[in-house]
mmCIF file of C-alpha atoms in Angstrom:
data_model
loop_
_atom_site.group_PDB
_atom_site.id
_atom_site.type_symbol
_atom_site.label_atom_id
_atom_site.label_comp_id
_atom_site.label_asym_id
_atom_site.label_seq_id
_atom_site.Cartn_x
_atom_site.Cartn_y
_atom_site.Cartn_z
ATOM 1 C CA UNK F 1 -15.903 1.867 -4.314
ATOM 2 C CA UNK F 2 -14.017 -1.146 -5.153
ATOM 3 C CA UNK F 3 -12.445 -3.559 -2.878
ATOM 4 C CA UNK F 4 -8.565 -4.954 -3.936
ATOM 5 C CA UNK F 5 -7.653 -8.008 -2.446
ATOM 6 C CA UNK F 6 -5.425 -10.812 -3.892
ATOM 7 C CA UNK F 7 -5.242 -14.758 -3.232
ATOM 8 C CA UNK F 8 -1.665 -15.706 -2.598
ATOM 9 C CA UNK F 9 -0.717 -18.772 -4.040
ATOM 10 C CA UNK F 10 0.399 -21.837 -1.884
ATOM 11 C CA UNK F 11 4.075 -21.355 -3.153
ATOM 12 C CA UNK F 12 4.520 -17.764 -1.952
ATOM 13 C CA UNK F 13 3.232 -19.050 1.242
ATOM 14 C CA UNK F 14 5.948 -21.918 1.403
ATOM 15 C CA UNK F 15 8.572 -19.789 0.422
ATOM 16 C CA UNK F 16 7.789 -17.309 3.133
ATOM 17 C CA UNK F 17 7.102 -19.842 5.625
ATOM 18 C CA UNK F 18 10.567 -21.263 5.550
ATOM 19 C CA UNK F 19 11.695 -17.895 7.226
ATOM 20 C CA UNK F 20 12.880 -17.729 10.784
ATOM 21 C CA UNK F 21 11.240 -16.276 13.414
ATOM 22 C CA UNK F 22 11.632 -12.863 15.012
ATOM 23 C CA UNK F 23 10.171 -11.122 17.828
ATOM 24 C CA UNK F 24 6.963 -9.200 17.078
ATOM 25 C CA UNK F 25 6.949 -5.127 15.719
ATOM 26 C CA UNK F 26 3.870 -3.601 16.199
ATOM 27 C CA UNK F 27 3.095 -1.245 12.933
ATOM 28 C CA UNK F 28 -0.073 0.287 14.214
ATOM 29 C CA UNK F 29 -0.599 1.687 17.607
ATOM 30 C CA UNK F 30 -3.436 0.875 19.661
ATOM 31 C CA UNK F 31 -6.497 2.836 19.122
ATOM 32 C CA UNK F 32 -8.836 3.510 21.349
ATOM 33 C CA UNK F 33 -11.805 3.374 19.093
ATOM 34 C CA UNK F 34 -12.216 0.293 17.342
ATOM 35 C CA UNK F 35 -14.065 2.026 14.520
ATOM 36 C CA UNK F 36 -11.769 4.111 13.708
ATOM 37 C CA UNK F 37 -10.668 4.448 10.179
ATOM 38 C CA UNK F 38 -6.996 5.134 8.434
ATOM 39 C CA UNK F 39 -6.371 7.586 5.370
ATOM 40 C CA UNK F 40 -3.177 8.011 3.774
ATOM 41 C CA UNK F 41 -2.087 9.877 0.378
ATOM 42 C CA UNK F 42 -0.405 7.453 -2.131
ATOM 43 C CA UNK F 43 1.138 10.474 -4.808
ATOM 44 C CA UNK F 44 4.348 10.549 -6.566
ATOM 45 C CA UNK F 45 3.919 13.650 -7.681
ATOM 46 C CA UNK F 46 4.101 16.043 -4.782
ATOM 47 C CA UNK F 47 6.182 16.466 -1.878
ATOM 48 C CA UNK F 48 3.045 18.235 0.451
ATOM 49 C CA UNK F 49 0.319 16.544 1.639
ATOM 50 C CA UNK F 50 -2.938 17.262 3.867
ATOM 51 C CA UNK F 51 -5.340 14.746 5.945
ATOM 52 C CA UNK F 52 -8.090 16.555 7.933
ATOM 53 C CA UNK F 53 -5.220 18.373 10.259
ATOM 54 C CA UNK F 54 -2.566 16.635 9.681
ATOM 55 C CA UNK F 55 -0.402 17.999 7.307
ATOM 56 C CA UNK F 56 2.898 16.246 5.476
ATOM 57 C CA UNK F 57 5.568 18.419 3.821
ATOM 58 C CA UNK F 58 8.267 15.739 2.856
ATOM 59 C CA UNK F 59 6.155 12.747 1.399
ATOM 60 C CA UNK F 60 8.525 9.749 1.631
ATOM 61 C CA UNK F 61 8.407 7.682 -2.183
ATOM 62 C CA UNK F 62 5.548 9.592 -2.818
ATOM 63 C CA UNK F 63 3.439 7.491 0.365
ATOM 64 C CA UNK F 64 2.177 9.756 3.780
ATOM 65 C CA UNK F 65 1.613 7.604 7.036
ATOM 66 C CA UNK F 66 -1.748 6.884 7.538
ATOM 67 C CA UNK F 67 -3.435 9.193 9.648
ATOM 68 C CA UNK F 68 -6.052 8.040 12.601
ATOM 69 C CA UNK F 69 -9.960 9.600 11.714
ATOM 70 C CA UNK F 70 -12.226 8.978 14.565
ATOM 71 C CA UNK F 71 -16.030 8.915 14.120
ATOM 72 C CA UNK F 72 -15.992 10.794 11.301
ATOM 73 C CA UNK F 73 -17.722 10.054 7.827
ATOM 74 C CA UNK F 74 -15.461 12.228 5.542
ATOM 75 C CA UNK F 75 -11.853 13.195 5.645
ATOM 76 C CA UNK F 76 -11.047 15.748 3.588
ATOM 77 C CA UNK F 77 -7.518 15.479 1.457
ATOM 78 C CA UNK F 78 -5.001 17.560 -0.280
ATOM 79 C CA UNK F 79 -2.565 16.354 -2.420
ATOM 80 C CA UNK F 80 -0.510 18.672 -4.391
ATOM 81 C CA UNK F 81 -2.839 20.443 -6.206
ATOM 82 C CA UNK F 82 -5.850 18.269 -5.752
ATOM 83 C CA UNK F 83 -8.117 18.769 -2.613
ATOM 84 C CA UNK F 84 -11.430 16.517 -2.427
ATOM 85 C CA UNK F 85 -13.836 15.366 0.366
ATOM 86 C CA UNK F 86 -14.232 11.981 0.619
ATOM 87 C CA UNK F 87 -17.074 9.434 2.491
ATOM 88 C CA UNK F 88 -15.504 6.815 4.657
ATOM 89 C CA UNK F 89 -16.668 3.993 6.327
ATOM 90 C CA UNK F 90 -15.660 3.021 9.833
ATOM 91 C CA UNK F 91 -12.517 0.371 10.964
ATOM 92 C CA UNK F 92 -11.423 0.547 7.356
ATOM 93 C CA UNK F 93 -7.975 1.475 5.769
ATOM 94 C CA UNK F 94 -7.532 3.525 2.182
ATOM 95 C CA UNK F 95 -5.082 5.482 0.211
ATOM 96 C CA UNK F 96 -5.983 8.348 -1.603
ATOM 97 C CA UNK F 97 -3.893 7.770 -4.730
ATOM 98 C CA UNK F 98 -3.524 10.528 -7.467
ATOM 99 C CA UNK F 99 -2.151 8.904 -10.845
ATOM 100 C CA UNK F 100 0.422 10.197 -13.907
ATOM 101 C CA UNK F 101 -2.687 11.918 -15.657
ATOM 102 C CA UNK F 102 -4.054 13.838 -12.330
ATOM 103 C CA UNK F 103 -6.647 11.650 -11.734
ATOM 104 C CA UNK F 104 -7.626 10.435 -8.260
ATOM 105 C CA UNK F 105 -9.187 7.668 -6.852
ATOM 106 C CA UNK F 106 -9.553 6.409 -3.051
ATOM 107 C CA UNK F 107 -8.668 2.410 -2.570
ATOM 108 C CA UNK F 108 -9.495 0.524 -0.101
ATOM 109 C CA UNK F 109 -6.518 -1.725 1.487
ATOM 110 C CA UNK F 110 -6.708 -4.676 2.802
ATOM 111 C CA UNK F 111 -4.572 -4.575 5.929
ATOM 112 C CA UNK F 112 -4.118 -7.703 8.116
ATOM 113 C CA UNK F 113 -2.147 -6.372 10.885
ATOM 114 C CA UNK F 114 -1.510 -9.903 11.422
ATOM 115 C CA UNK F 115 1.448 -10.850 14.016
ATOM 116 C CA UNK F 116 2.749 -13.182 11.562
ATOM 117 C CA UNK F 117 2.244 -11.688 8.340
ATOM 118 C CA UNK F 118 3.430 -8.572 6.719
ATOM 119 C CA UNK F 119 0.776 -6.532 4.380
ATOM 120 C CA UNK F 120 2.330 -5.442 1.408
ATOM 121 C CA UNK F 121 0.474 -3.034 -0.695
ATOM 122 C CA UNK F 122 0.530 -2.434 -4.686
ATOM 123 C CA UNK F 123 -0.318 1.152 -6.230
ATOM 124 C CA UNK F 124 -0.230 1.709 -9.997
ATOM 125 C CA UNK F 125 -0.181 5.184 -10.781
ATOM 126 C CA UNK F 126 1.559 5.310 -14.363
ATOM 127 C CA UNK F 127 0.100 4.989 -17.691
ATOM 128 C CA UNK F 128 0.819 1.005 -17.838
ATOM 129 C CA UNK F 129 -3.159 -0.319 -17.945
ATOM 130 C CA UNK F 130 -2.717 -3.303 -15.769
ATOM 131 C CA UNK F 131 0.336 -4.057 -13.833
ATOM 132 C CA UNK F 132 1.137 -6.950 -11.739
ATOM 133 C CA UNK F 133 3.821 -7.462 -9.043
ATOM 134 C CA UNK F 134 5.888 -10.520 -8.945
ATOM 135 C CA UNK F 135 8.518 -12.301 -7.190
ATOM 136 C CA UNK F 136 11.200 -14.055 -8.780
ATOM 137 C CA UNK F 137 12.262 -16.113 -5.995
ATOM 138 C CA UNK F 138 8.923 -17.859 -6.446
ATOM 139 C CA UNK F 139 8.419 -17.258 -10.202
ATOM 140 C CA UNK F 140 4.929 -15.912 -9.277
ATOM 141 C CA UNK F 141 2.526 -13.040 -9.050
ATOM 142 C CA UNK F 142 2.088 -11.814 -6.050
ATOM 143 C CA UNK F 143 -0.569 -9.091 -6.596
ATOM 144 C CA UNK F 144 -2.170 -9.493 -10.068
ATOM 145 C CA UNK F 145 -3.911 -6.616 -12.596
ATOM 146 C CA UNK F 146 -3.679 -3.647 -10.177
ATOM 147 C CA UNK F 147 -5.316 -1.007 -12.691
ATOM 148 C CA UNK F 148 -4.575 2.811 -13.418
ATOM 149 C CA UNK F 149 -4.999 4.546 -9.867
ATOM 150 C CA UNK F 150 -5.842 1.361 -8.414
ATOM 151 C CA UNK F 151 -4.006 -1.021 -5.774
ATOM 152 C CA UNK F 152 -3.667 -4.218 -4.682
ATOM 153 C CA UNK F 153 -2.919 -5.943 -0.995
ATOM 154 C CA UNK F 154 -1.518 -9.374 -0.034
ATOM 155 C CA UNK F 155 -0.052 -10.550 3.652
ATOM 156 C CA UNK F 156 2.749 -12.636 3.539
ATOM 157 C CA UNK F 157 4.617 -14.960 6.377
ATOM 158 C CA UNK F 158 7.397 -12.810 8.016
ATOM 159 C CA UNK F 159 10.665 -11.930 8.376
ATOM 160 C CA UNK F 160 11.411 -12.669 4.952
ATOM 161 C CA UNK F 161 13.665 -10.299 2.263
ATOM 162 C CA UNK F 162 12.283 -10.777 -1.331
ATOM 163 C CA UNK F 163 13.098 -9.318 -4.744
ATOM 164 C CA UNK F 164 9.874 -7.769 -6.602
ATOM 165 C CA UNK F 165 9.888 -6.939 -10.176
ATOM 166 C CA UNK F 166 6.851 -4.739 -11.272
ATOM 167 C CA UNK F 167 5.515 -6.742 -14.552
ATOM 168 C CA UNK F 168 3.241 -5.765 -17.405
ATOM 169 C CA UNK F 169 2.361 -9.119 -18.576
ATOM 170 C CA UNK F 170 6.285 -10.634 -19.554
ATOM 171 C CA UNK F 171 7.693 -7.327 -19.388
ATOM 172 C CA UNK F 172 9.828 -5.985 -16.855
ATOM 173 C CA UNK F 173 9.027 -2.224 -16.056
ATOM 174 C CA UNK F 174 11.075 -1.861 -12.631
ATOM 175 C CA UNK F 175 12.832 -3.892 -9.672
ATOM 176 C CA UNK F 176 13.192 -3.335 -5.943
ATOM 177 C CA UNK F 177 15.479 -5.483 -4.978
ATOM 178 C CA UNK F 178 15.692 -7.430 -1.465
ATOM 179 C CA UNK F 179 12.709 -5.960 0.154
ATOM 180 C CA UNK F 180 12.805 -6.445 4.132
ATOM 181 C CA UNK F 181 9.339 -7.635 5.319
ATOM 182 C CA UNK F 182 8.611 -7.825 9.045
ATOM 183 C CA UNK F 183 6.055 -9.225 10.907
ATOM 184 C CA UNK F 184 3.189 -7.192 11.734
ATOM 185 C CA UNK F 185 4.764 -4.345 9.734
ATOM 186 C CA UNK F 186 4.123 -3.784 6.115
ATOM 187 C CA UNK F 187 5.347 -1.875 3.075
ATOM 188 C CA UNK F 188 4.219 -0.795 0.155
ATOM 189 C CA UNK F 189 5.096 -0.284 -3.627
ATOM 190 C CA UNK F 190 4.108 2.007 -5.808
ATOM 191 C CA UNK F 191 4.702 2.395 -9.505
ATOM 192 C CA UNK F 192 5.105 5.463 -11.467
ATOM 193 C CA UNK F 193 6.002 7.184 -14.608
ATOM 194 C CA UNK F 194 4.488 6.918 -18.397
ATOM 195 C CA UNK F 195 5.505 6.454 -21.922
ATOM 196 C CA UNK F 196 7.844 3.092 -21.243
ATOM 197 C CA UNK F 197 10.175 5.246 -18.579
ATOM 198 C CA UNK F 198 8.940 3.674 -14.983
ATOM 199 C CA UNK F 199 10.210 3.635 -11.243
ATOM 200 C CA UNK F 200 8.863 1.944 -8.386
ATOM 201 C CA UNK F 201 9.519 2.784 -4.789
ATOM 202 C CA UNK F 202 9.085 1.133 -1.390
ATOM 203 C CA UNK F 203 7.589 2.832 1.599
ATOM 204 C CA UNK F 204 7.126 1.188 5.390
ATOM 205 C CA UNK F 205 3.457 1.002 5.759
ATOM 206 C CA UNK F 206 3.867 4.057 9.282
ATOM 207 C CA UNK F 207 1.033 5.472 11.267
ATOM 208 C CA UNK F 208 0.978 9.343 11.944
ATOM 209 C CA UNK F 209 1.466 10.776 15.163
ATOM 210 C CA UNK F 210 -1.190 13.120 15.681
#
């Protein structure tokens, strides 16, 4: 299993650090185990999802919340038509992303939870081999060569509102304009589609209440 992790360059980081500060919003709840992991379904598309029990009918921009497992090894997942078993390792977050082609693949993210940060999360699932999510404000990449079925993670200083623009080397595939990030909340962005039509969608990063 591959890790996904990004450096964020020192100018993303000055741009969001000129941002004003807001009161703190927790994203994830407190859990009583400390070892316990987080699954979610990233899958654009189906509508109906499935983590161990906890089952998802109306999948927001194709991403579920991420659902609490507690000292357990395996989750098993069901996403659409695809249903798998899956080994997990403990205090660890992942999405179960299904690509354009059917394929599947569990990531691991890289989730801060940071009070001053927000984690924003990158999921390719189209037919584009490497993809890379930028920001114009700072005429950078943000999260760089996120593969077929594979994701990418980067915190950034919050509150801040950015444009992204989803890349494929110069090229433009899709925008999401003004983006509201908030601290120790998260979103995250997923790209889909194939053969040069493509769409990407933003989802709050949510926990599910179980």
């Amino acid at each position: 299993m591959k890790r996904f992790q990004q450096t964020v360059p020192t100018f993303i980081l000055a741009l969001c650090a000129s941002a004003a500060l807001a009161q703190d919003a927790g994203l994830y709840e407190d859990v009583a185990n400390p070892d316990a992991s987080f699954v979610r379904v990233v899958d654009a598309g189906t509508k109906m999802a499935m983590i161990q029990s906890a089952s998802f009918d109306s999948v927001d921009g194709g991403v579920t919340p991420y659902v609490v497992i507690d000292g357990e090894t395996e989750v098993q997942i069901v996403s659409g038509e695809t249903s798998v078993t899956e080994t997990i390792q403990p205090a660890t977050f992942y999405s179960f992303v299904v690509g354009e082609d059917g394929s599947s693949a569990l990531v691991v993210d890289t989730i801060t939870n940071n009070p001053a940060q927000a984690d924003v999360t990158f999921y390719n699932l189209s037919d584009v081999a490497m993809a890379d999510l930028f920001v114009p404000q700072a005429k950078t990449i943000a999260i760089k060569g996120v593969a077929v079925n594979g994701g990418g993670s980067v915190a950034l200083k919050a509150p801040l509102t950015l444009d992204f623009e989803v890349r494929d080397g110069e090229k433009v595939l899709a925008t999401l304009p003004a983006v509201a990030l908030k601290r120790r909340e998260g979103v995250a962005i997923v790209l889909s589609g194939s053969g040069g039509t493509y769409t990407a969608t933003v989802s709050a990063n949510t926990l599910a209440k179980r």
